Short mmCIF file of N, CA and C in Angstrom, two decimals:
data_model
loop_
_atom_site.label_atom_id
_atom_site.label_comp_id
_atom_site.label_asym_id
_atom_site.label_seq_id
_atom_site.Cartn_x
_atom_site.Cartn_y
_atom_site.Cartn_z
N UNK Q 1 29.72 -18.37 11.81
CA UNK Q 1 29.65 -19.81 11.58
C UNK Q 1 29.32 -20.60 12.85
N UNK Q 2 29.56 -20.00 14.02
CA UNK Q 2 29.20 -20.68 15.26
C UNK Q 2 27.68 -20.75 15.43
N UNK Q 3 26.98 -19.82 14.83
CA UNK Q 3 25.52 -19.74 15.00
C UNK Q 3 24.80 -20.29 13.78
N UNK Q 4 25.23 -19.91 12.58
CA UNK Q 4 24.57 -20.32 11.35
C UNK Q 4 25.38 -21.39 10.64
N UNK Q 5 24.69 -22.42 10.16
CA UNK Q 5 25.36 -23.46 9.38
C UNK Q 5 25.80 -22.93 8.03
N UNK Q 6 24.96 -22.11 7.43
CA UNK Q 6 25.26 -21.52 6.12
C UNK Q 6 25.53 -20.04 6.31
N UNK Q 7 26.68 -19.59 5.86
CA UNK Q 7 27.02 -18.18 6.02
C UNK Q 7 27.08 -17.45 4.68
N UNK Q 8 26.56 -18.07 3.64
CA UNK Q 8 26.46 -17.40 2.35
C UNK Q 8 25.09 -16.72 2.28
N UNK Q 9 25.11 -15.43 2.04
CA UNK Q 9 23.87 -14.67 1.98
C UNK Q 9 23.70 -14.10 0.58
N UNK Q 10 22.47 -13.92 0.17
CA UNK Q 10 22.17 -13.36 -1.14
C UNK Q 10 22.24 -11.84 -1.06
N UNK Q 11 23.19 -11.29 -1.78
CA UNK Q 11 23.33 -9.83 -1.83
C UNK Q 11 22.03 -9.20 -2.33
N UNK Q 12 21.44 -9.79 -3.36
CA UNK Q 12 20.23 -9.22 -3.96
C UNK Q 12 19.06 -9.19 -2.99
N UNK Q 13 18.88 -10.25 -2.21
CA UNK Q 13 17.79 -10.29 -1.24
C UNK Q 13 18.00 -9.24 -0.15
N UNK Q 14 19.21 -9.16 0.36
CA UNK Q 14 19.51 -8.17 1.41
C UNK Q 14 19.39 -6.76 0.86
N UNK Q 15 19.91 -6.54 -0.35
CA UNK Q 15 19.84 -5.21 -0.96
C UNK Q 15 18.38 -4.79 -1.19
N UNK Q 16 17.54 -5.73 -1.64
CA UNK Q 16 16.12 -5.44 -1.86
C UNK Q 16 15.46 -4.98 -0.57
N UNK Q 17 15.73 -5.69 0.51
CA UNK Q 17 15.12 -5.33 1.81
C UNK Q 17 15.65 -3.99 2.32
N UNK Q 18 16.93 -3.74 2.15
CA UNK Q 18 17.51 -2.47 2.60
C UNK Q 18 16.96 -1.30 1.78
N UNK Q 19 16.70 -1.54 0.48
CA UNK Q 19 16.09 -0.50 -0.36
C UNK Q 19 14.70 -0.16 0.18
N UNK Q 20 13.91 -1.19 0.53
CA UNK Q 20 12.58 -0.94 1.11
C UNK Q 20 12.69 -0.11 2.39
N UNK Q 21 13.60 -0.49 3.25
CA UNK Q 21 13.79 0.24 4.52
C UNK Q 21 14.16 1.70 4.24
N UNK Q 22 15.02 1.93 3.25
CA UNK Q 22 15.42 3.30 2.91
C UNK Q 22 14.23 4.11 2.37
N UNK Q 23 13.38 3.48 1.56
CA UNK Q 23 12.19 4.18 1.06
C UNK Q 23 11.26 4.55 2.22
N UNK Q 24 11.11 3.66 3.18
CA UNK Q 24 10.18 3.87 4.29
C UNK Q 24 10.72 4.81 5.36
N UNK Q 25 12.02 5.06 5.34
CA UNK Q 25 12.67 5.95 6.31
C UNK Q 25 13.53 6.96 5.55
N UNK Q 26 12.91 8.02 5.03
CA UNK Q 26 13.64 8.93 4.14
C UNK Q 26 14.83 9.65 4.80
N UNK Q 27 14.94 9.59 6.10
CA UNK Q 27 16.07 10.22 6.77
C UNK Q 27 17.31 9.32 6.81
N UNK Q 28 17.16 8.06 6.41
CA UNK Q 28 18.27 7.10 6.47
C UNK Q 28 19.04 7.00 5.18
N UNK Q 29 20.32 6.69 5.31
CA UNK Q 29 21.15 6.26 4.19
C UNK Q 29 21.67 4.89 4.58
N UNK Q 30 21.45 3.90 3.72
CA UNK Q 30 21.87 2.54 4.01
C UNK Q 30 22.85 2.10 2.93
N UNK Q 31 23.98 1.56 3.37
CA UNK Q 31 24.99 1.06 2.45
C UNK Q 31 25.10 -0.44 2.63
N UNK Q 32 25.02 -1.17 1.53
CA UNK Q 32 25.17 -2.62 1.54
C UNK Q 32 26.45 -2.95 0.78
N UNK Q 33 27.34 -3.69 1.45
CA UNK Q 33 28.65 -4.00 0.87
C UNK Q 33 28.84 -5.51 0.86
N UNK Q 34 29.33 -6.01 -0.25
CA UNK Q 34 29.71 -7.42 -0.37
C UNK Q 34 31.19 -7.45 -0.71
N UNK Q 35 31.93 -8.34 -0.04
CA UNK Q 35 33.37 -8.42 -0.26
C UNK Q 35 33.76 -9.22 -1.50
N UNK Q 36 33.13 -10.39 -1.67
CA UNK Q 36 33.58 -11.26 -2.74
C UNK Q 36 32.40 -11.83 -3.51
N UNK Q 37 32.14 -11.47 -4.73
CA UNK Q 37 32.86 -10.43 -5.47
C UNK Q 37 32.47 -9.05 -4.94
N UNK Q 38 33.35 -8.08 -5.09
CA UNK Q 38 33.08 -6.74 -4.56
C UNK Q 38 31.82 -6.12 -5.17
N UNK Q 39 30.96 -5.66 -4.30
CA UNK Q 39 29.71 -5.03 -4.72
C UNK Q 39 29.29 -4.06 -3.63
N UNK Q 40 28.77 -2.92 -4.04
CA UNK Q 40 28.34 -1.92 -3.06
C UNK Q 40 27.12 -1.17 -3.61
N UNK Q 41 26.11 -1.02 -2.78
CA UNK Q 41 24.92 -0.25 -3.12
C UNK Q 41 24.63 0.72 -1.98
N UNK Q 42 24.27 1.95 -2.32
CA UNK Q 42 23.90 2.96 -1.33
C UNK Q 42 22.46 3.36 -1.60
N UNK Q 43 21.64 3.34 -0.56
CA UNK Q 43 20.23 3.66 -0.68
C UNK Q 43 19.88 4.85 0.20
N UNK Q 44 19.34 5.86 -0.44
CA UNK Q 44 18.82 7.03 0.27
C UNK Q 44 17.74 7.64 -0.62
N UNK Q 45 16.55 7.78 -0.08
CA UNK Q 45 15.43 8.31 -0.85
C UNK Q 45 14.74 9.39 -0.01
N UNK Q 46 15.13 10.62 -0.23
CA UNK Q 46 14.58 11.72 0.56
C UNK Q 46 13.08 11.90 0.32
N UNK Q 47 12.58 11.40 -0.81
CA UNK Q 47 11.15 11.49 -1.09
C UNK Q 47 10.33 10.38 -0.48
N UNK Q 48 10.97 9.45 0.23
CA UNK Q 48 10.26 8.37 0.91
C UNK Q 48 9.43 7.52 -0.03
N UNK Q 49 8.17 7.28 0.36
CA UNK Q 49 7.35 6.36 -0.43
C UNK Q 49 6.93 6.96 -1.78
N UNK Q 50 7.02 8.27 -1.93
CA UNK Q 50 6.79 8.87 -3.24
C UNK Q 50 7.87 8.36 -4.20
N UNK Q 51 9.12 8.37 -3.75
CA UNK Q 51 10.20 7.82 -4.56
C UNK Q 51 10.01 6.32 -4.78
N UNK Q 52 9.43 5.63 -3.81
CA UNK Q 52 9.17 4.19 -3.93
C UNK Q 52 8.20 3.93 -5.10
N UNK Q 53 7.13 4.71 -5.18
CA UNK Q 53 6.16 4.54 -6.26
C UNK Q 53 6.83 4.84 -7.61
N UNK Q 54 7.63 5.90 -7.66
CA UNK Q 54 8.35 6.21 -8.90
C UNK Q 54 9.27 5.05 -9.29
N UNK Q 55 9.94 4.47 -8.33
CA UNK Q 55 10.81 3.32 -8.58
C UNK Q 55 10.01 2.14 -9.13
N UNK Q 56 8.87 1.84 -8.50
CA UNK Q 56 8.03 0.73 -8.95
C UNK Q 56 7.48 0.97 -10.36
N UNK Q 57 7.30 2.23 -10.73
CA UNK Q 57 6.76 2.56 -12.05
C UNK Q 57 7.84 2.80 -13.10
N UNK Q 58 9.09 2.53 -12.78
CA UNK Q 58 10.17 2.69 -13.74
C UNK Q 58 9.87 1.86 -14.99
N UNK Q 59 9.95 2.52 -16.13
CA UNK Q 59 9.70 1.84 -17.41
C UNK Q 59 8.24 1.78 -17.81
N UNK Q 60 7.35 2.30 -16.97
CA UNK Q 60 5.92 2.30 -17.30
C UNK Q 60 5.53 3.71 -17.76
N UNK Q 61 4.51 3.78 -18.59
CA UNK Q 61 3.98 5.06 -19.05
C UNK Q 61 2.96 5.54 -18.02
N UNK Q 62 3.34 6.51 -17.18
CA UNK Q 62 2.45 7.00 -16.13
C UNK Q 62 1.41 7.95 -16.72
N UNK Q 63 0.24 7.97 -16.11
CA UNK Q 63 -0.86 8.79 -16.60
C UNK Q 63 -0.89 10.18 -16.01
N UNK Q 64 -0.19 10.38 -14.90
CA UNK Q 64 -0.05 11.71 -14.31
C UNK Q 64 1.35 11.82 -13.73
N UNK Q 65 1.98 12.96 -13.99
CA UNK Q 65 3.39 13.14 -13.66
C UNK Q 65 3.66 13.02 -12.15
N UNK Q 66 2.86 13.70 -11.36
CA UNK Q 66 3.10 13.73 -9.92
C UNK Q 66 2.46 12.54 -9.21
N UNK Q 67 3.20 11.97 -8.28
CA UNK Q 67 2.68 10.91 -7.43
C UNK Q 67 1.76 11.56 -6.40
N UNK Q 68 0.58 10.98 -6.21
CA UNK Q 68 -0.35 11.46 -5.19
C UNK Q 68 0.12 10.92 -3.85
N UNK Q 69 0.25 11.81 -2.88
CA UNK Q 69 0.79 11.42 -1.58
C UNK Q 69 -0.03 12.09 -0.48
N UNK Q 70 -0.41 11.31 0.52
CA UNK Q 70 -1.10 11.88 1.68
C UNK Q 70 -0.82 11.02 2.89
N UNK Q 71 -1.03 11.61 4.04
CA UNK Q 71 -0.80 10.89 5.29
C UNK Q 71 -1.75 11.45 6.35
N UNK Q 72 -1.84 10.72 7.43
CA UNK Q 72 -2.68 11.17 8.53
C UNK Q 72 -2.41 10.33 9.77
N UNK Q 73 -2.92 10.81 10.86
CA UNK Q 73 -2.77 10.10 12.14
C UNK Q 73 -4.13 9.98 12.81
N UNK Q 74 -4.33 8.87 13.44
CA UNK Q 74 -5.49 8.66 14.29
C UNK Q 74 -4.98 8.02 15.57
N UNK Q 75 -5.01 8.79 16.63
CA UNK Q 75 -4.42 8.32 17.89
C UNK Q 75 -2.94 8.09 17.70
N UNK Q 76 -2.48 6.89 18.04
CA UNK Q 76 -1.06 6.56 17.90
C UNK Q 76 -0.73 5.91 16.57
N UNK Q 77 -1.72 5.79 15.70
CA UNK Q 77 -1.52 5.14 14.40
C UNK Q 77 -1.21 6.20 13.35
N UNK Q 78 -0.12 5.98 12.61
CA UNK Q 78 0.28 6.88 11.53
C UNK Q 78 0.11 6.13 10.21
N UNK Q 79 -0.48 6.81 9.23
CA UNK Q 79 -0.79 6.20 7.95
C UNK Q 79 -0.22 7.08 6.84
N UNK Q 80 0.45 6.46 5.87
CA UNK Q 80 1.01 7.19 4.74
C UNK Q 80 0.73 6.40 3.47
N UNK Q 81 0.29 7.11 2.44
CA UNK Q 81 -0.06 6.47 1.17
C UNK Q 81 0.53 7.29 0.02
N UNK Q 82 1.06 6.60 -0.97
CA UNK Q 82 1.49 7.23 -2.22
C UNK Q 82 0.96 6.37 -3.36
N UNK Q 83 0.46 7.04 -4.41
CA UNK Q 83 -0.09 6.28 -5.53
C UNK Q 83 0.06 7.03 -6.84
N UNK Q 84 0.08 6.26 -7.91
CA UNK Q 84 0.17 6.81 -9.26
C UNK Q 84 -0.39 5.77 -10.23
N UNK Q 85 -1.06 6.27 -11.25
CA UNK Q 85 -1.61 5.38 -12.27
C UNK Q 85 -0.70 5.33 -13.49
N UNK Q 86 -0.68 4.15 -14.14
CA UNK Q 86 0.04 3.98 -15.39
C UNK Q 86 -0.91 3.38 -16.42
N UNK Q 87 -0.46 3.26 -17.66
CA UNK Q 87 -1.35 2.80 -18.71
C UNK Q 87 -1.48 1.28 -18.81
N UNK Q 88 -0.90 0.55 -17.87
CA UNK Q 88 -1.01 -0.90 -17.87
C UNK Q 88 -2.30 -1.37 -17.22
N UNK Q 89 -2.43 -2.67 -17.09
CA UNK Q 89 -3.64 -3.25 -16.53
C UNK Q 89 -3.43 -3.82 -15.13
N UNK Q 90 -2.18 -3.95 -14.73
CA UNK Q 90 -1.90 -4.60 -13.45
C UNK Q 90 -2.02 -3.62 -12.29
N UNK Q 91 -2.35 -4.18 -11.15
CA UNK Q 91 -2.43 -3.43 -9.89
C UNK Q 91 -1.22 -3.85 -9.07
N UNK Q 92 -0.48 -2.86 -8.57
CA UNK Q 92 0.65 -3.14 -7.67
C UNK Q 92 0.42 -2.36 -6.39
N UNK Q 93 0.21 -3.08 -5.29
CA UNK Q 93 0.08 -2.44 -3.98
C UNK Q 93 1.10 -3.08 -3.05
N UNK Q 94 2.07 -2.31 -2.64
CA UNK Q 94 3.04 -2.76 -1.65
C UNK Q 94 2.62 -2.19 -0.31
N UNK Q 95 2.54 -3.05 0.70
CA UNK Q 95 2.05 -2.58 2.00
C UNK Q 95 3.03 -2.96 3.10
N UNK Q 96 3.10 -2.07 4.09
CA UNK Q 96 4.04 -2.23 5.19
C UNK Q 96 3.39 -1.83 6.51
N UNK Q 97 3.77 -2.55 7.56
CA UNK Q 97 3.36 -2.22 8.92
C UNK Q 97 4.63 -2.13 9.75
N UNK Q 98 4.91 -0.97 10.27
CA UNK Q 98 6.14 -0.75 11.05
C UNK Q 98 7.37 -1.22 10.27
N UNK Q 99 7.39 -0.92 9.00
CA UNK Q 99 8.42 -1.26 8.01
C UNK Q 99 8.48 -2.75 7.65
N UNK Q 100 7.57 -3.55 8.16
CA UNK Q 100 7.50 -4.98 7.81
C UNK Q 100 6.64 -5.11 6.56
N UNK Q 101 7.17 -5.77 5.54
CA UNK Q 101 6.45 -5.97 4.29
C UNK Q 101 5.35 -7.00 4.51
N UNK Q 102 4.10 -6.54 4.43
CA UNK Q 102 2.95 -7.43 4.59
C UNK Q 102 2.51 -7.86 3.19
N UNK Q 103 3.18 -8.86 2.66
CA UNK Q 103 3.00 -9.25 1.27
C UNK Q 103 1.59 -9.77 0.96
N UNK Q 104 0.86 -10.20 1.97
CA UNK Q 104 -0.53 -10.61 1.76
C UNK Q 104 -1.52 -9.53 2.17
N UNK Q 105 -1.01 -8.33 2.46
CA UNK Q 105 -1.89 -7.20 2.77
C UNK Q 105 -2.44 -7.25 4.18
N UNK Q 106 -3.74 -7.13 4.27
CA UNK Q 106 -4.39 -7.12 5.57
C UNK Q 106 -5.39 -5.98 5.66
N UNK Q 107 -5.71 -5.60 6.87
CA UNK Q 107 -6.77 -4.61 7.09
C UNK Q 107 -6.39 -3.23 6.57
N UNK Q 108 -5.11 -2.89 6.55
CA UNK Q 108 -4.71 -1.59 6.00
C UNK Q 108 -4.93 -1.54 4.49
N UNK Q 109 -4.70 -2.64 3.80
CA UNK Q 109 -4.91 -2.69 2.35
C UNK Q 109 -6.40 -2.71 2.03
N UNK Q 110 -7.18 -3.48 2.78
CA UNK Q 110 -8.62 -3.51 2.52
C UNK Q 110 -9.25 -2.15 2.83
N UNK Q 111 -8.75 -1.45 3.83
CA UNK Q 111 -9.22 -0.09 4.12
C UNK Q 111 -8.88 0.88 3.00
N UNK Q 112 -7.68 0.74 2.45
CA UNK Q 112 -7.27 1.58 1.32
C UNK Q 112 -8.17 1.34 0.12
N UNK Q 113 -8.39 0.08 -0.21
CA UNK Q 113 -9.22 -0.26 -1.37
C UNK Q 113 -10.64 0.26 -1.20
N UNK Q 114 -11.22 0.07 -0.02
CA UNK Q 114 -12.59 0.53 0.24
C UNK Q 114 -12.67 2.05 0.16
N UNK Q 115 -11.71 2.74 0.75
CA UNK Q 115 -11.71 4.20 0.72
C UNK Q 115 -11.54 4.75 -0.68
N UNK Q 116 -10.65 4.15 -1.47
CA UNK Q 116 -10.42 4.58 -2.84
C UNK Q 116 -11.68 4.39 -3.68
N UNK Q 117 -12.29 3.22 -3.58
CA UNK Q 117 -13.49 2.92 -4.37
C UNK Q 117 -14.63 3.86 -3.99
N UNK Q 118 -14.88 4.02 -2.71
CA UNK Q 118 -15.98 4.88 -2.26
C UNK Q 118 -15.76 6.33 -2.68
N UNK Q 119 -14.54 6.81 -2.49
CA UNK Q 119 -14.23 8.21 -2.79
C UNK Q 119 -14.33 8.50 -4.28
N UNK Q 120 -13.79 7.62 -5.12
CA UNK Q 120 -13.84 7.87 -6.56
C UNK Q 120 -15.26 7.72 -7.11
N UNK Q 121 -16.04 6.78 -6.60
CA UNK Q 121 -17.45 6.68 -7.01
C UNK Q 121 -18.21 7.95 -6.62
N UNK Q 122 -17.97 8.45 -5.40
CA UNK Q 122 -18.64 9.66 -4.93
C UNK Q 122 -18.26 10.85 -5.83
N UNK Q 123 -16.99 10.97 -6.14
CA UNK Q 123 -16.51 12.06 -6.99
C UNK Q 123 -17.16 11.99 -8.39
N UNK Q 124 -17.21 10.80 -8.96
CA UNK Q 124 -17.77 10.65 -10.30
C UNK Q 124 -19.26 10.98 -10.33
N UNK Q 125 -19.99 10.61 -9.28
CA UNK Q 125 -21.41 10.98 -9.20
C UNK Q 125 -21.56 12.50 -9.10
N UNK Q 126 -20.76 13.11 -8.24
CA UNK Q 126 -20.82 14.56 -8.02
C UNK Q 126 -20.54 15.33 -9.30
N UNK Q 127 -19.61 14.83 -10.10
CA UNK Q 127 -19.22 15.50 -11.33
C UNK Q 127 -20.09 15.09 -12.53
N UNK Q 128 -21.09 14.26 -12.31
CA UNK Q 128 -21.98 13.84 -13.37
C UNK Q 128 -21.37 12.82 -14.31
N UNK Q 129 -20.31 12.17 -13.89
CA UNK Q 129 -19.64 11.17 -14.72
C UNK Q 129 -20.23 9.78 -14.52
N UNK Q 130 -21.12 9.66 -13.54
CA UNK Q 130 -21.70 8.37 -13.20
C UNK Q 130 -23.11 8.61 -12.68
N UNK Q 131 -24.05 7.80 -13.13
CA UNK Q 131 -25.43 7.93 -12.65
C UNK Q 131 -25.48 7.57 -11.17
N UNK Q 132 -26.41 8.22 -10.46
CA UNK Q 132 -26.51 8.03 -9.00
C UNK Q 132 -26.68 6.58 -8.59
N UNK Q 133 -27.44 5.82 -9.35
CA UNK Q 133 -27.69 4.43 -8.96
C UNK Q 133 -26.58 3.48 -9.39
N UNK Q 134 -25.62 3.97 -10.14
CA UNK Q 134 -24.52 3.14 -10.63
C UNK Q 134 -23.28 3.30 -9.75
N UNK Q 135 -22.44 2.29 -9.78
CA UNK Q 135 -21.15 2.36 -9.08
C UNK Q 135 -20.16 1.48 -9.84
N UNK Q 136 -18.94 1.94 -9.91
CA UNK Q 136 -17.88 1.12 -10.50
C UNK Q 136 -17.27 0.25 -9.41
N UNK Q 137 -16.71 -0.86 -9.82
CA UNK Q 137 -16.12 -1.78 -8.84
C UNK Q 137 -14.72 -1.31 -8.46
N UNK Q 138 -14.22 -1.84 -7.39
CA UNK Q 138 -12.87 -1.53 -6.96
C UNK Q 138 -11.83 -1.91 -7.98
N UNK Q 139 -12.05 -3.04 -8.67
CA UNK Q 139 -11.11 -3.46 -9.71
C UNK Q 139 -11.00 -2.42 -10.81
N UNK Q 140 -12.12 -1.77 -11.13
CA UNK Q 140 -12.09 -0.73 -12.16
C UNK Q 140 -11.15 0.41 -11.77
N UNK Q 141 -11.18 0.78 -10.51
CA UNK Q 141 -10.36 1.90 -10.04
C UNK Q 141 -8.90 1.51 -9.79
N UNK Q 142 -8.64 0.23 -9.63
CA UNK Q 142 -7.27 -0.20 -9.33
C UNK Q 142 -6.50 -0.66 -10.55
N UNK Q 143 -7.15 -0.70 -11.71
CA UNK Q 143 -6.45 -1.09 -12.93
C UNK Q 143 -5.38 -0.03 -13.25
N UNK Q 144 -4.14 -0.47 -13.39
CA UNK Q 144 -3.05 0.45 -13.68
C UNK Q 144 -2.57 1.25 -12.47
N UNK Q 145 -2.94 0.82 -11.29
CA UNK Q 145 -2.57 1.53 -10.06
C UNK Q 145 -1.29 0.96 -9.46
N UNK Q 146 -0.40 1.85 -9.08
CA UNK Q 146 0.75 1.49 -8.25
C UNK Q 146 0.61 2.28 -6.96
N UNK Q 147 0.63 1.59 -5.83
CA UNK Q 147 0.47 2.26 -4.54
C UNK Q 147 1.40 1.64 -3.50
N UNK Q 148 1.81 2.48 -2.57
CA UNK Q 148 2.54 2.02 -1.39
C UNK Q 148 1.78 2.53 -0.19
N UNK Q 149 1.45 1.61 0.71
CA UNK Q 149 0.73 1.93 1.94
C UNK Q 149 1.63 1.56 3.11
N UNK Q 150 1.91 2.54 3.93
CA UNK Q 150 2.74 2.29 5.12
C UNK Q 150 1.98 2.76 6.35
N UNK Q 151 1.86 1.88 7.32
CA UNK Q 151 1.22 2.25 8.58
C UNK Q 151 2.16 1.92 9.73
N UNK Q 152 2.07 2.73 10.76
CA UNK Q 152 2.84 2.50 11.98
C UNK Q 152 1.83 2.32 13.09
N UNK Q 153 1.83 1.12 13.66
CA UNK Q 153 0.83 0.69 14.62
C UNK Q 153 1.54 0.27 15.91
N UNK Q 154 1.14 0.82 17.08
CA UNK Q 154 1.84 0.47 18.31
C UNK Q 154 1.73 -1.01 18.70
N UNK Q 155 0.61 -1.64 18.44
CA UNK Q 155 0.40 -3.05 18.80
C UNK Q 155 -0.12 -3.83 17.60
N UNK Q 156 0.72 -4.07 16.60
CA UNK Q 156 0.22 -4.78 15.42
C UNK Q 156 -0.11 -6.24 15.74
N UNK Q 157 -1.18 -6.72 15.13
CA UNK Q 157 -1.58 -8.12 15.26
C UNK Q 157 -1.52 -8.73 13.87
N UNK Q 158 -0.57 -9.63 13.69
CA UNK Q 158 -0.40 -10.27 12.40
C UNK Q 158 -1.11 -11.62 12.41
N UNK Q 159 -1.54 -12.04 11.23
CA UNK Q 159 -2.29 -13.28 11.13
C UNK Q 159 -1.43 -14.53 11.07
N UNK Q 160 -0.12 -14.37 11.04
CA UNK Q 160 0.77 -15.52 11.09
C UNK Q 160 2.10 -15.09 11.68
N UNK Q 161 2.92 -16.05 12.03
CA UNK Q 161 4.23 -15.71 12.60
C UNK Q 161 5.14 -15.07 11.57
N UNK Q 162 4.88 -15.29 10.30
CA UNK Q 162 5.71 -14.69 9.27
C UNK Q 162 5.37 -13.22 9.02
N UNK Q 163 4.34 -12.72 9.68
CA UNK Q 163 3.95 -11.30 9.62
C UNK Q 163 3.65 -10.82 8.21
N UNK Q 164 2.96 -11.65 7.43
CA UNK Q 164 2.69 -11.27 6.06
C UNK Q 164 1.31 -10.64 5.86
N UNK Q 165 0.49 -10.58 6.94
CA UNK Q 165 -0.85 -10.02 6.82
C UNK Q 165 -1.27 -9.39 8.15
N UNK Q 166 -1.67 -8.10 8.08
CA UNK Q 166 -2.11 -7.39 9.28
C UNK Q 166 -3.55 -7.77 9.61
N UNK Q 167 -3.82 -8.00 10.89
CA UNK Q 167 -5.15 -8.41 11.31
C UNK Q 167 -5.89 -7.41 12.19
N UNK Q 168 -5.28 -6.30 12.61
CA UNK Q 168 -5.96 -5.31 13.46
C UNK Q 168 -7.19 -4.76 12.74
N UNK Q 169 -8.37 -5.09 13.22
CA UNK Q 169 -9.61 -4.67 12.55
C UNK Q 169 -9.79 -3.16 12.54
N UNK Q 170 -9.38 -2.48 13.58
CA UNK Q 170 -9.59 -1.02 13.66
C UNK Q 170 -8.79 -0.25 12.61
N UNK Q 171 -7.73 -0.85 12.09
CA UNK Q 171 -6.89 -0.18 11.11
C UNK Q 171 -7.64 0.00 9.79
N UNK Q 172 -8.51 -0.94 9.45
CA UNK Q 172 -9.30 -0.83 8.21
C UNK Q 172 -10.03 0.52 8.16
N UNK Q 173 -10.79 0.83 9.18
CA UNK Q 173 -11.56 2.08 9.22
C UNK Q 173 -10.68 3.30 9.26
N UNK Q 174 -9.55 3.22 9.95
CA UNK Q 174 -8.63 4.36 10.01
C UNK Q 174 -8.07 4.68 8.64
N UNK Q 175 -7.62 3.66 7.93
CA UNK Q 175 -7.04 3.88 6.60
C UNK Q 175 -8.14 4.34 5.63
N UNK Q 176 -9.30 3.73 5.69
CA UNK Q 176 -10.40 4.13 4.82
C UNK Q 176 -10.75 5.60 5.03
N UNK Q 177 -10.77 6.03 6.27
CA UNK Q 177 -11.07 7.42 6.60
C UNK Q 177 -10.02 8.38 6.06
N UNK Q 178 -8.74 8.06 6.22
CA UNK Q 178 -7.65 8.91 5.73
C UNK Q 178 -7.71 9.00 4.21
N UNK Q 179 -7.95 7.88 3.53
CA UNK Q 179 -8.06 7.87 2.06
C UNK Q 179 -9.24 8.73 1.62
N UNK Q 180 -10.36 8.61 2.29
CA UNK Q 180 -11.56 9.38 1.93
C UNK Q 180 -11.36 10.88 2.14
N UNK Q 181 -10.67 11.24 3.19
CA UNK Q 181 -10.40 12.67 3.44
C UNK Q 181 -9.58 13.27 2.32
#
């Protein structure tokens, strides 16, 4: 109370953020406790962002049982992606930079989208599912997609003080490359 005028905190907001941190750090167990009224939540997800995608798809009819998961490194940048399709029409992409939720995305999300679109168009042409001169749009490939993109960047550059959008241009190409591989 000496520092903050208001000392009432939302258990749900804090619990939501701690759940995200636990998904992004599978070695952690985080316990959130509220005294009045008594409430306690324990978060531990050994599957990391794979478990995160499963959590986000709770109650949805998934199109493939296993979550697709891959990661890679380029220099000091570490990139991890998990994704799964469901039978809905909405696209859900949760993105993080150094565990910070970048709710407006940024270069890591645009790199993911570009890599996914290019790779799936290339695959469809190779398999004869798409004529060489044709291409499907990114929206076509993201319909029913749930994905979590987490990157760890030594010197992140955010587009605002609220850190809601990553601006490092080089990250776009790194993520696109990892997705394409």
